């Protein structure tokens, strides 16, 4: 029973909670909006000055990242309770 719980917790923790978000999130939330902003500013010459700067800015930081870290920490601690 404990081995099954540990295997389930580990399989949920490692690939889907700790690895994939940290690889995909910078690409989706930083790189893609930056490139789209560059393309929009380059293709529309009427966008100048401050408006062009706002298109080039990244999205505002959100507090959801801290919730992800807390979830990862709790799951890592839960694995310690299931030896096997």
PDB file with one MODEL, atoms N, CA, C and O in Angstrom:
MODEL        1
ATOM      1  N   UNK A   1       0.821  -1.196   0.000  1.00  0.00           N
ATOM      2  CA  UNK A   1       0.000   0.000   0.000  1.00  0.00           C
ATOM      3  C   UNK A   1       0.870   1.268   0.000  1.00  0.00           C
ATOM      4  O   UNK A   1       0.625   2.206  -0.758  1.00  0.00           O
ATOM      5  N   UNK A   2       1.897   1.270   0.875  1.00  0.00           N
ATOM      6  CA  UNK A   2       2.760   2.449   0.932  1.00  0.00           C
ATOM      7  C   UNK A   2       3.568   2.597  -0.360  1.00  0.00           C
ATOM      8  O   UNK A   2       3.786   3.710  -0.840  1.00  0.00           O
ATOM      9  N   UNK A   3       4.005   1.474  -0.912  1.00  0.00           N
ATOM     10  CA  UNK A   3       4.772   1.549  -2.154  1.00  0.00           C
ATOM     11  C   UNK A   3       3.902   2.094  -3.284  1.00  0.00           C
ATOM     12  O   UNK A   3       4.378   2.873  -4.109  1.00  0.00           O
ATOM     13  N   UNK A   4       2.654   1.698  -3.326  1.00  0.00           N
ATOM     14  CA  UNK A   4       1.737   2.184  -4.345  1.00  0.00           C
ATOM     15  C   UNK A   4       1.491   3.684  -4.202  1.00  0.00           C
ATOM     16  O   UNK A   4       1.468   4.410  -5.196  1.00  0.00           O
ATOM     17  N   UNK A   5       1.308   4.144  -2.972  1.00  0.00           N
ATOM     18  CA  UNK A   5       1.124   5.587  -2.741  1.00  0.00           C
ATOM     19  C   UNK A   5       2.389   6.367  -3.108  1.00  0.00           C
ATOM     20  O   UNK A   5       2.310   7.454  -3.681  1.00  0.00           O
ATOM     21  N   UNK A   6       3.543   5.813  -2.778  1.00  0.00           N
ATOM     22  CA  UNK A   6       4.795   6.491  -3.124  1.00  0.00           C
ATOM     23  C   UNK A   6       4.985   6.543  -4.633  1.00  0.00           C
ATOM     24  O   UNK A   6       5.401   7.567  -5.174  1.00  0.00           O
ATOM     25  N   UNK A   7       4.682   5.440  -5.315  1.00  0.00           N
ATOM     26  CA  UNK A   7       4.817   5.430  -6.778  1.00  0.00           C
ATOM     27  C   UNK A   7       3.855   6.422  -7.436  1.00  0.00           C
ATOM     28  O   UNK A   7       4.223   7.114  -8.386  1.00  0.00           O
ATOM     29  N   UNK A   8       2.631   6.486  -6.929  1.00  0.00           N
ATOM     30  CA  UNK A   8       1.660   7.437  -7.483  1.00  0.00           C
ATOM     31  C   UNK A   8       2.090   8.877  -7.230  1.00  0.00           C
ATOM     32  O   UNK A   8       1.997   9.722  -8.121  1.00  0.00           O
ATOM     33  N   UNK A   9       2.559   9.157  -6.019  1.00  0.00           N
ATOM     34  CA  UNK A   9       3.001  10.521  -5.695  1.00  0.00           C
ATOM     35  C   UNK A   9       4.211  10.909  -6.541  1.00  0.00           C
ATOM     36  O   UNK A   9       4.284  12.031  -7.041  1.00  0.00           O
ATOM     37  N   UNK A  10       5.158   9.990  -6.703  1.00  0.00           N
ATOM     38  CA  UNK A  10       6.346  10.296  -7.490  1.00  0.00           C
ATOM     39  C   UNK A  10       6.011  10.481  -8.970  1.00  0.00           C
ATOM     40  O   UNK A  10       6.537  11.383  -9.621  1.00  0.00           O
ATOM     41  N   UNK A  11       5.140   9.630  -9.494  1.00  0.00           N
ATOM     42  CA  UNK A  11       4.798   9.764 -10.912  1.00  0.00           C
ATOM     43  C   UNK A  11       4.022  11.048 -11.184  1.00  0.00           C
ATOM     44  O   UNK A  11       4.105  11.599 -12.281  1.00  0.00           O
ATOM     45  N   UNK A  12       3.269  11.528 -10.199  1.00  0.00           N
ATOM     46  CA  UNK A  12       2.599  12.815 -10.362  1.00  0.00           C
ATOM     47  C   UNK A  12       3.582  13.963 -10.184  1.00  0.00           C
ATOM     48  O   UNK A  12       3.496  14.971 -10.886  1.00  0.00           O
ATOM     49  N   UNK A  13       4.508  13.819  -9.256  1.00  0.00           N
ATOM     50  CA  UNK A  13       5.427  14.904  -8.930  1.00  0.00           C
ATOM     51  C   UNK A  13       6.457  15.145 -10.028  1.00  0.00           C
ATOM     52  O   UNK A  13       6.622  16.278 -10.480  1.00  0.00           O
ATOM     53  N   UNK A  14       7.150  14.097 -10.460  1.00  0.00           N
ATOM     54  CA  UNK A  14       8.322  14.365 -11.292  1.00  0.00           C
ATOM     55  C   UNK A  14       8.021  14.850 -12.699  1.00  0.00           C
ATOM     56  O   UNK A  14       8.389  15.983 -13.008  1.00  0.00           O
ATOM     57  N   UNK A  15       7.395  14.100 -13.562  1.00  0.00           N
ATOM     58  CA  UNK A  15       7.340  14.658 -14.914  1.00  0.00           C
ATOM     59  C   UNK A  15       6.340  15.799 -15.058  1.00  0.00           C
ATOM     60  O   UNK A  15       6.601  16.756 -15.787  1.00  0.00           O
ATOM     61  N   UNK A  16       5.214  15.715 -14.386  1.00  0.00           N
ATOM     62  CA  UNK A  16       4.160  16.692 -14.678  1.00  0.00           C
ATOM     63  C   UNK A  16       4.187  17.926 -13.792  1.00  0.00           C
ATOM     64  O   UNK A  16       3.680  18.970 -14.200  1.00  0.00           O
ATOM     65  N   UNK A  17       4.755  17.849 -12.602  1.00  0.00           N
ATOM     66  CA  UNK A  17       4.711  18.986 -11.695  1.00  0.00           C
ATOM     67  C   UNK A  17       6.048  19.706 -11.585  1.00  0.00           C
ATOM     68  O   UNK A  17       6.078  20.931 -11.469  1.00  0.00           O
ATOM     69  N   UNK A  18       7.138  18.980 -11.619  1.00  0.00           N
ATOM     70  CA  UNK A  18       8.448  19.608 -11.417  1.00  0.00           C
ATOM     71  C   UNK A  18       9.231  19.841 -12.704  1.00  0.00           C
ATOM     72  O   UNK A  18      10.077  20.734 -12.745  1.00  0.00           O
ATOM     73  N   UNK A  19       8.979  19.079 -13.736  1.00  0.00           N
ATOM     74  CA  UNK A  19       9.819  19.185 -14.926  1.00  0.00           C
ATOM     75  C   UNK A  19       9.160  19.984 -16.046  1.00  0.00           C
ATOM     76  O   UNK A  19       9.740  20.952 -16.538  1.00  0.00           O
ATOM     77  N   UNK A  20       7.978  19.596 -16.446  1.00  0.00           N
ATOM     78  CA  UNK A  20       7.325  20.206 -17.613  1.00  0.00           C
ATOM     79  C   UNK A  20       7.028  21.694 -17.414  1.00  0.00           C
ATOM     80  O   UNK A  20       7.320  22.479 -18.316  1.00  0.00           O
ATOM     81  N   UNK A  21       6.458  22.124 -16.271  1.00  0.00           N
ATOM     82  CA  UNK A  21       6.178  23.561 -16.140  1.00  0.00           C
ATOM     83  C   UNK A  21       7.429  24.439 -16.172  1.00  0.00           C
ATOM     84  O   UNK A  21       7.387  25.556 -16.689  1.00  0.00           O
ATOM     85  N   UNK A  22       8.536  23.944 -15.627  1.00  0.00           N
ATOM     86  CA  UNK A  22       9.741  24.764 -15.595  1.00  0.00           C
ATOM     87  C   UNK A  22      10.434  24.810 -16.952  1.00  0.00           C
ATOM     88  O   UNK A  22      11.266  25.686 -17.188  1.00  0.00           O
ATOM     89  N   UNK A  23      10.106  23.889 -17.841  1.00  0.00           N
ATOM     90  CA  UNK A  23      10.660  23.931 -19.198  1.00  0.00           C
ATOM     91  C   UNK A  23       9.761  24.751 -20.118  1.00  0.00           C
ATOM     92  O   UNK A  23      10.256  25.564 -20.899  1.00  0.00           O
ATOM     93  N   UNK A  24       8.453  24.548 -20.034  1.00  0.00           N
ATOM     94  CA  UNK A  24       7.532  25.204 -20.959  1.00  0.00           C
ATOM     95  C   UNK A  24       7.142  26.627 -20.551  1.00  0.00           C
ATOM     96  O   UNK A  24       6.891  27.467 -21.415  1.00  0.00           O
ATOM     97  N   UNK A  25       7.091  26.903 -19.258  1.00  0.00           N
ATOM     98  CA  UNK A  25       6.605  28.212 -18.829  1.00  0.00           C
ATOM     99  C   UNK A  25       7.444  29.383 -19.348  1.00  0.00           C
ATOM    100  O   UNK A  25       6.861  30.364 -19.807  1.00  0.00           O
ATOM    101  N   UNK A  26       8.780  29.334 -19.300  1.00  0.00           N
ATOM    102  CA  UNK A  26       9.534  30.476 -19.851  1.00  0.00           C
ATOM    103  C   UNK A  26       9.303  30.682 -21.343  1.00  0.00           C
ATOM    104  O   UNK A  26       9.308  31.814 -21.827  1.00  0.00           O
ATOM    105  N   UNK A  27       9.102  29.592 -22.065  1.00  0.00           N
ATOM    106  CA  UNK A  27       8.868  29.719 -23.504  1.00  0.00           C
ATOM    107  C   UNK A  27       7.511  30.359 -23.765  1.00  0.00           C
ATOM    108  O   UNK A  27       7.396  31.277 -24.578  1.00  0.00           O
ATOM    109  N   UNK A  28       6.489  29.873 -23.075  1.00  0.00           N
ATOM    110  CA  UNK A  28       5.128  30.341 -23.331  1.00  0.00           C
ATOM    111  C   UNK A  28       4.874  31.736 -22.760  1.00  0.00           C
ATOM    112  O   UNK A  28       4.189  32.543 -23.390  1.00  0.00           O
ATOM    113  N   UNK A  29       5.411  32.026 -21.589  1.00  0.00           N
ATOM    114  CA  UNK A  29       5.074  33.298 -20.944  1.00  0.00           C
ATOM    115  C   UNK A  29       6.062  34.421 -21.211  1.00  0.00           C
ATOM    116  O   UNK A  29       5.724  35.584 -20.993  1.00  0.00           O
ATOM    117  N   UNK A  30       7.274  34.120 -21.677  1.00  0.00           N
ATOM    118  CA  UNK A  30       8.265  35.174 -21.893  1.00  0.00           C
ATOM    119  C   UNK A  30       8.645  35.283 -23.372  1.00  0.00           C
ATOM    120  O   UNK A  30       8.553  36.361 -23.958  1.00  0.00           O
ATOM    121  N   UNK A  31       9.067  34.178 -23.969  1.00  0.00           N
ATOM    122  CA  UNK A  31       9.603  34.228 -25.326  1.00  0.00           C
ATOM    123  C   UNK A  31       8.526  34.501 -26.380  1.00  0.00           C
ATOM    124  O   UNK A  31       8.711  35.349 -27.252  1.00  0.00           O
ATOM    125  N   UNK A  32       7.403  33.783 -26.298  1.00  0.00           N
ATOM    126  CA  UNK A  32       6.349  33.950 -27.314  1.00  0.00           C
ATOM    127  C   UNK A  32       5.751  35.360 -27.288  1.00  0.00           C
ATOM    128  O   UNK A  32       5.626  35.963 -28.354  1.00  0.00           O
ATOM    129  N   UNK A  33       5.370  35.925 -26.120  1.00  0.00           N
ATOM    130  CA  UNK A  33       4.862  37.309 -26.149  1.00  0.00           C
ATOM    131  C   UNK A  33       5.895  38.326 -26.627  1.00  0.00           C
ATOM    132  O   UNK A  33       5.539  39.303 -27.286  1.00  0.00           O
ATOM    133  N   UNK A  34       7.183  38.107 -26.301  1.00  0.00           N
ATOM    134  CA  UNK A  34       8.224  39.025 -26.769  1.00  0.00           C
ATOM    135  C   UNK A  34       8.337  38.988 -28.292  1.00  0.00           C
ATOM    136  O   UNK A  34       8.400  40.035 -28.936  1.00  0.00           O
ATOM    137  N   UNK A  35       8.363  37.791 -28.864  1.00  0.00           N
ATOM    138  CA  UNK A  35       8.463  37.678 -30.321  1.00  0.00           C
ATOM    139  C   UNK A  35       7.216  38.221 -31.016  1.00  0.00           C
ATOM    140  O   UNK A  35       7.319  38.857 -32.065  1.00  0.00           O
ATOM    141  N   UNK A  36       6.040  37.973 -30.436  1.00  0.00           N
ATOM    142  CA  UNK A  36       4.818  38.521 -31.038  1.00  0.00           C
ATOM    143  C   UNK A  36       4.820  40.041 -30.975  1.00  0.00           C
ATOM    144  O   UNK A  36       4.400  40.699 -31.927  1.00  0.00           O
ATOM    145  N   UNK A  37       5.289  40.607 -29.865  1.00  0.00           N
ATOM    146  CA  UNK A  37       5.393  42.060 -29.767  1.00  0.00           C
ATOM    147  C   UNK A  37       6.371  42.627 -30.775  1.00  0.00           C
ATOM    148  O   UNK A  37       6.111  43.673 -31.371  1.00  0.00           O
ATOM    149  N   UNK A  38       7.487  41.955 -30.973  1.00  0.00           N
ATOM    150  CA  UNK A  38       8.458  42.406 -31.978  1.00  0.00           C
ATOM    151  C   UNK A  38       7.865  42.371 -33.375  1.00  0.00           C
ATOM    152  O   UNK A  38       8.068  43.294 -34.164  1.00  0.00           O
ATOM    153  N   UNK A  39       7.135  41.314 -33.681  1.00  0.00           N
ATOM    154  CA  UNK A  39       6.515  41.205 -35.010  1.00  0.00           C
ATOM    155  C   UNK A  39       5.471  42.291 -35.211  1.00  0.00           C
ATOM    156  O   UNK A  39       5.404  42.896 -36.281  1.00  0.00           O
ATOM    157  N   UNK A  40       4.652  42.545 -34.191  1.00  0.00           N
ATOM    158  CA  UNK A  40       3.607  43.571 -34.306  1.00  0.00           C
ATOM    159  C   UNK A  40       4.222  44.951 -34.475  1.00  0.00           C
ATOM    160  O   UNK A  40       3.773  45.724 -35.321  1.00  0.00           O
ATOM    161  N   UNK A  41       5.239  45.272 -33.688  1.00  0.00           N
ATOM    162  CA  UNK A  41       5.880  46.591 -33.788  1.00  0.00           C
ATOM    163  C   UNK A  41       6.594  46.736 -35.130  1.00  0.00           C
ATOM    164  O   UNK A  41       6.598  47.820 -35.713  1.00  0.00           O
ATOM    165  N   UNK A  42       7.190  45.671 -35.616  1.00  0.00           N
ATOM    166  CA  UNK A  42       7.897  45.737 -36.893  1.00  0.00           C
ATOM    167  C   UNK A  42       6.934  45.893 -38.069  1.00  0.00           C
ATOM    168  O   UNK A  42       7.243  46.597 -39.030  1.00  0.00           O
ATOM    169  N   UNK A  43       5.770  45.245 -38.002  1.00  0.00           N
ATOM    170  CA  UNK A  43       4.832  45.258 -39.125  1.00  0.00           C
ATOM    171  C   UNK A  43       3.945  46.505 -39.156  1.00  0.00           C
ATOM    172  O   UNK A  43       3.368  46.818 -40.197  1.00  0.00           O
ATOM    173  N   UNK A  44       3.829  47.211 -38.048  1.00  0.00           N
ATOM    174  CA  UNK A  44       2.965  48.397 -37.990  1.00  0.00           C
ATOM    175  C   UNK A  44       3.813  49.638 -37.712  1.00  0.00           C
ATOM    176  O   UNK A  44       4.165  49.902 -36.562  1.00  0.00           O
ATOM    177  N   UNK A  45       4.138  50.387 -38.740  1.00  0.00           N
ATOM    178  CA  UNK A  45       4.988  51.574 -38.534  1.00  0.00           C
ATOM    179  C   UNK A  45       4.290  52.682 -37.748  1.00  0.00           C
ATOM    180  O   UNK A  45       4.955  53.594 -37.256  1.00  0.00           O
ATOM    181  N   UNK A  46       2.960  52.622 -37.619  1.00  0.00           N
ATOM    182  CA  UNK A  46       2.265  53.660 -36.853  1.00  0.00           C
ATOM    183  C   UNK A  46       2.443  53.489 -35.340  1.00  0.00           C
ATOM    184  O   UNK A  46       2.106  54.394 -34.577  1.00  0.00           O
ATOM    185  N   UNK A  47       2.963  52.351 -34.903  1.00  0.00           N
ATOM    186  CA  UNK A  47       3.226  52.135 -33.478  1.00  0.00           C
ATOM    187  C   UNK A  47       4.612  52.693 -33.180  1.00  0.00           C
ATOM    188  O   UNK A  47       5.614  52.200 -33.696  1.00  0.00           O
ATOM    189  N   UNK A  48       4.659  53.733 -32.338  1.00  0.00           N
ATOM    190  CA  UNK A  48       5.922  54.398 -32.022  1.00  0.00           C
ATOM    191  C   UNK A  48       5.971  54.761 -30.548  1.00  0.00           C
ATOM    192  O   UNK A  48       4.945  54.807 -29.869  1.00  0.00           O
ATOM    193  N   UNK A  49       7.163  55.014 -30.069  1.00  0.00           N
ATOM    194  CA  UNK A  49       7.377  55.541 -28.733  1.00  0.00           C
ATOM    195  C   UNK A  49       6.907  54.626 -27.617  1.00  0.00           C
ATOM    196  O   UNK A  49       7.245  53.444 -27.560  1.00  0.00           O
ATOM    197  N   UNK A  50       6.113  55.218 -26.728  1.00  0.00           N
ATOM    198  CA  UNK A  50       5.671  54.506 -25.528  1.00  0.00           C
ATOM    199  C   UNK A  50       4.799  53.304 -25.876  1.00  0.00           C
ATOM    200  O   UNK A  50       4.878  52.269 -25.214  1.00  0.00           O
ATOM    201  N   UNK A  51       3.984  53.432 -26.889  1.00  0.00           N
ATOM    202  CA  UNK A  51       3.130  52.310 -27.286  1.00  0.00           C
ATOM    203  C   UNK A  51       3.973  51.123 -27.773  1.00  0.00           C
ATOM    204  O   UNK A  51       3.647  49.970 -27.492  1.00  0.00           O
ATOM    205  N   UNK A  52       5.052  51.411 -28.500  1.00  0.00           N
ATOM    206  CA  UNK A  52       5.949  50.340 -28.945  1.00  0.00           C
ATOM    207  C   UNK A  52       6.634  49.686 -27.743  1.00  0.00           C
ATOM    208  O   UNK A  52       6.826  48.471 -27.715  1.00  0.00           O
ATOM    209  N   UNK A  53       6.997  50.491 -26.764  1.00  0.00           N
ATOM    210  CA  UNK A  53       7.604  49.937 -25.554  1.00  0.00           C
ATOM    211  C   UNK A  53       6.646  49.013 -24.818  1.00  0.00           C
ATOM    212  O   UNK A  53       7.058  47.967 -24.317  1.00  0.00           O
ATOM    213  N   UNK A  54       5.380  49.385 -24.747  1.00  0.00           N
ATOM    214  CA  UNK A  54       4.414  48.529 -24.040  1.00  0.00           C
ATOM    215  C   UNK A  54       4.188  47.213 -24.790  1.00  0.00           C
ATOM    216  O   UNK A  54       3.931  46.184 -24.165  1.00  0.00           O
ATOM    217  N   UNK A  55       4.282  47.237 -26.121  1.00  0.00           N
ATOM    218  CA  UNK A  55       4.168  45.988 -26.876  1.00  0.00           C
ATOM    219  C   UNK A  55       5.360  45.077 -26.621  1.00  0.00           C
ATOM    220  O   UNK A  55       5.227  43.854 -26.680  1.00  0.00           O
ATOM    221  N   UNK A  56       6.521  45.655 -26.339  1.00  0.00           N
ATOM    222  CA  UNK A  56       7.733  44.870 -26.131  1.00  0.00           C
ATOM    223  C   UNK A  56       7.888  44.368 -24.702  1.00  0.00           C
ATOM    224  O   UNK A  56       8.737  43.514 -24.446  1.00  0.00           O
ATOM    225  N   UNK A  57       7.098  44.871 -23.774  1.00  0.00           N
ATOM    226  CA  UNK A  57       7.185  44.430 -22.383  1.00  0.00           C
ATOM    227  C   UNK A  57       6.601  43.031 -22.225  1.00  0.00           C
ATOM    228  O   UNK A  57       5.710  42.623 -22.970  1.00  0.00           O
ATOM    229  N   UNK A  58       7.115  42.319 -21.254  1.00  0.00           N
ATOM    230  CA  UNK A  58       6.558  41.014 -20.928  1.00  0.00           C
ATOM    231  C   UNK A  58       5.322  41.178 -20.061  1.00  0.00           C
ATOM    232  O   UNK A  58       5.012  42.286 -19.622  1.00  0.00           O
ATOM    233  N   UNK A  59       4.616  40.086 -19.812  1.00  0.00           N
ATOM    234  CA  UNK A  59       3.430  40.166 -18.963  1.00  0.00           C
ATOM    235  C   UNK A  59       3.818  40.454 -17.513  1.00  0.00           C
ATOM    236  O   UNK A  59       4.949  40.206 -17.097  1.00  0.00           O
ATOM    237  N   UNK A  60       2.875  40.973 -16.768  1.00  0.00           N
ATOM    238  CA  UNK A  60       3.117  41.285 -15.356  1.00  0.00           C
ATOM    239  C   UNK A  60       3.315  39.989 -14.569  1.00  0.00           C
ATOM    240  O   UNK A  60       2.736  38.954 -14.897  1.00  0.00           O
ATOM    241  N   UNK A  61       4.137  40.067 -13.536  1.00  0.00           N
ATOM    242  CA  UNK A  61       4.370  38.882 -12.702  1.00  0.00           C
ATOM    243  C   UNK A  61       3.109  38.571 -11.908  1.00  0.00           C
ATOM    244  O   UNK A  61       2.374  39.468 -11.495  1.00  0.00           O
ATOM    245  N   UNK A  62       2.880  37.289 -11.708  1.00  0.00           N
ATOM    246  CA  UNK A  62       1.707  36.873 -10.953  1.00  0.00           C
ATOM    247  C   UNK A  62       2.148  36.031  -9.764  1.00  0.00           C
ATOM    248  O   UNK A  62       3.273  35.533  -9.720  1.00  0.00           O
ATOM    249  N   UNK A  63       1.253  35.882  -8.809  1.00  0.00           N
ATOM    250  CA  UNK A  63       1.572  35.143  -7.598  1.00  0.00           C
ATOM    251  C   UNK A  63       1.358  33.638  -7.752  1.00  0.00           C
ATOM    252  O   UNK A  63       1.641  32.890  -6.816  1.00  0.00           O
ATOM    253  N   UNK A  64       0.878  33.178  -8.878  1.00  0.00           N
ATOM    254  CA  UNK A  64       0.641  31.764  -9.093  1.00  0.00           C
ATOM    255  C   UNK A  64       1.918  30.937  -9.063  1.00  0.00           C
ATOM    256  O   UNK A  64       1.882  29.744  -8.762  1.00  0.00           O
ATOM    257  N   UNK A  65       3.035  31.563  -9.373  1.00  0.00           N
ATOM    258  CA  UNK A  65       4.318  30.849  -9.346  1.00  0.00           C
ATOM    259  C   UNK A  65       4.648  30.371  -7.939  1.00  0.00           C
ATOM    260  O   UNK A  65       5.186  29.279  -7.756  1.00  0.00           O
ATOM    261  N   UNK A  66       4.323  31.197  -6.941  1.00  0.00           N
ATOM    262  CA  UNK A  66       4.579  30.802  -5.563  1.00  0.00           C
ATOM    263  C   UNK A  66       3.702  29.628  -5.161  1.00  0.00           C
ATOM    264  O   UNK A  66       4.140  28.764  -4.401  1.00  0.00           O
ATOM    265  N   UNK A  67       2.490  29.581  -5.650  1.00  0.00           N
ATOM    266  CA  UNK A  67       1.608  28.448  -5.363  1.00  0.00           C
ATOM    267  C   UNK A  67       2.174  27.169  -5.973  1.00  0.00           C
ATOM    268  O   UNK A  67       2.076  26.105  -5.362  1.00  0.00           O
ATOM    269  N   UNK A  68       2.756  27.250  -7.148  1.00  0.00           N
ATOM    270  CA  UNK A  68       3.381  26.084  -7.764  1.00  0.00           C
ATOM    271  C   UNK A  68       4.555  25.578  -6.929  1.00  0.00           C
ATOM    272  O   UNK A  68       4.729  24.371  -6.759  1.00  0.00           O
ATOM    273  N   UNK A  69       5.346  26.494  -6.419  1.00  0.00           N
ATOM    274  CA  UNK A  69       6.493  26.092  -5.601  1.00  0.00           C
ATOM    275  C   UNK A  69       6.033  25.433  -4.309  1.00  0.00           C
ATOM    276  O   UNK A  69       6.621  24.440  -3.883  1.00  0.00           O
ATOM    277  N   UNK A  70       4.993  25.970  -3.679  1.00  0.00           N
ATOM    278  CA  UNK A  70       4.466  25.364  -2.458  1.00  0.00           C
ATOM    279  C   UNK A  70       3.911  23.975  -2.740  1.00  0.00           C
ATOM    280  O   UNK A  70       4.125  23.056  -1.949  1.00  0.00           O
ATOM    281  N   UNK A  71       3.205  23.807  -3.849  1.00  0.00           N
ATOM    282  CA  UNK A  71       2.687  22.488  -4.214  1.00  0.00           C
ATOM    283  C   UNK A  71       3.823  21.496  -4.431  1.00  0.00           C
ATOM    284  O   UNK A  71       3.736  20.358  -3.969  1.00  0.00           O
ATOM    285  N   UNK A  72       4.879  21.897  -5.118  1.00  0.00           N
ATOM    286  CA  UNK A  72       6.024  21.017  -5.334  1.00  0.00           C
ATOM    287  C   UNK A  72       6.679  20.633  -4.012  1.00  0.00           C
ATOM    288  O   UNK A  72       7.077  19.483  -3.827  1.00  0.00           O
ATOM    289  N   UNK A  73       6.791  21.578  -3.105  1.00  0.00           N
ATOM    290  CA  UNK A  73       7.390  21.309  -1.806  1.00  0.00           C
ATOM    291  C   UNK A  73       6.544  20.328  -1.000  1.00  0.00           C
ATOM    292  O   UNK A  73       7.080  19.400  -0.395  1.00  0.00           O
ATOM    293  N   UNK A  74       5.246  20.523  -0.987  1.00  0.00           N
ATOM    294  CA  UNK A  74       4.355  19.621  -0.254  1.00  0.00           C
ATOM    295  C   UNK A  74       4.410  18.217  -0.845  1.00  0.00           C
ATOM    296  O   UNK A  74       4.450  17.240  -0.097  1.00  0.00           O
ATOM    297  N   UNK A  75       4.412  18.098  -2.144  1.00  0.00           N
ATOM    298  CA  UNK A  75       4.492  16.779  -2.773  1.00  0.00           C
ATOM    299  C   UNK A  75       5.828  16.101  -2.495  1.00  0.00           C
ATOM    300  O   UNK A  75       5.868  14.887  -2.297  1.00  0.00           O
ATOM    301  N   UNK A  76       6.899  16.845  -2.478  1.00  0.00           N
ATOM    302  CA  UNK A  76       8.202  16.260  -2.164  1.00  0.00           C
ATOM    303  C   UNK A  76       8.244  15.766  -0.721  1.00  0.00           C
ATOM    304  O   UNK A  76       8.851  14.734  -0.438  1.00  0.00           O
ATOM    305  N   UNK A  77       7.607  16.488   0.188  1.00  0.00           N
ATOM    306  CA  UNK A  77       7.561  16.057   1.583  1.00  0.00           C
ATOM    307  C   UNK A  77       6.652  14.847   1.741  1.00  0.00           C
ATOM    308  O   UNK A  77       6.947  13.958   2.539  1.00  0.00           O
ATOM    309  N   UNK A  78       5.561  14.797   1.003  1.00  0.00           N
ATOM    310  CA  UNK A  78       4.644  13.653   1.071  1.00  0.00           C
ATOM    311  C   UNK A  78       5.367  12.366   0.661  1.00  0.00           C
ATOM    312  O   UNK A  78       5.110  11.311   1.240  1.00  0.00           O
ATOM    313  N   UNK A  79       6.247  12.436  -0.307  1.00  0.00           N
ATOM    314  CA  UNK A  79       6.981  11.250  -0.745  1.00  0.00           C
ATOM    315  C   UNK A  79       7.837  10.691   0.397  1.00  0.00           C
ATOM    316  O   UNK A  79       8.042   9.480   0.485  1.00  0.00           O
ATOM    317  N   UNK A  80       8.333  11.565   1.264  1.00  0.00           N
ATOM    318  CA  UNK A  80       9.156  11.097   2.382  1.00  0.00           C
ATOM    319  C   UNK A  80       8.355  10.254   3.377  1.00  0.00           C
ATOM    320  O   UNK A  80       8.934   9.441   4.097  1.00  0.00           O
ATOM    321  N   UNK A  81       7.046  10.436   3.427  1.00  0.00           N
ATOM    322  CA  UNK A  81       6.220   9.678   4.353  1.00  0.00           C
ATOM    323  C   UNK A  81       5.890   8.281   3.838  1.00  0.00           C
ATOM    324  O   UNK A  81       5.340   7.469   4.582  1.00  0.00           O
ATOM    325  N   UNK A  82       6.208   7.990   2.600  1.00  0.00           N
ATOM    326  CA  UNK A  82       5.910   6.682   2.015  1.00  0.00           C
ATOM    327  C   UNK A  82       7.209   5.999   1.603  1.00  0.00           C
ATOM    328  O   UNK A  82       7.608   6.069   0.441  1.00  0.00           O
ATOM    329  N   UNK A  83       7.871   5.337   2.554  1.00  0.00           N
ATOM    330  CA  UNK A  83       9.127   4.668   2.185  1.00  0.00           C
ATOM    331  C   UNK A  83       8.855   3.477   1.274  1.00  0.00           C
ATOM    332  O   UNK A  83       7.788   2.864   1.321  1.00  0.00           O
ATOM    333  N   UNK A  84       9.800   3.181   0.484  1.00  0.00           N
ATOM    334  CA  UNK A  84       9.587   2.010  -0.347  1.00  0.00           C
ATOM    335  C   UNK A  84      10.441   2.065  -1.537  1.00  0.00           C
ATOM    336  O   UNK A  84      10.403   1.157  -2.367  1.00  0.00           O
TER     337      UNK A  84
ENDMDL
END
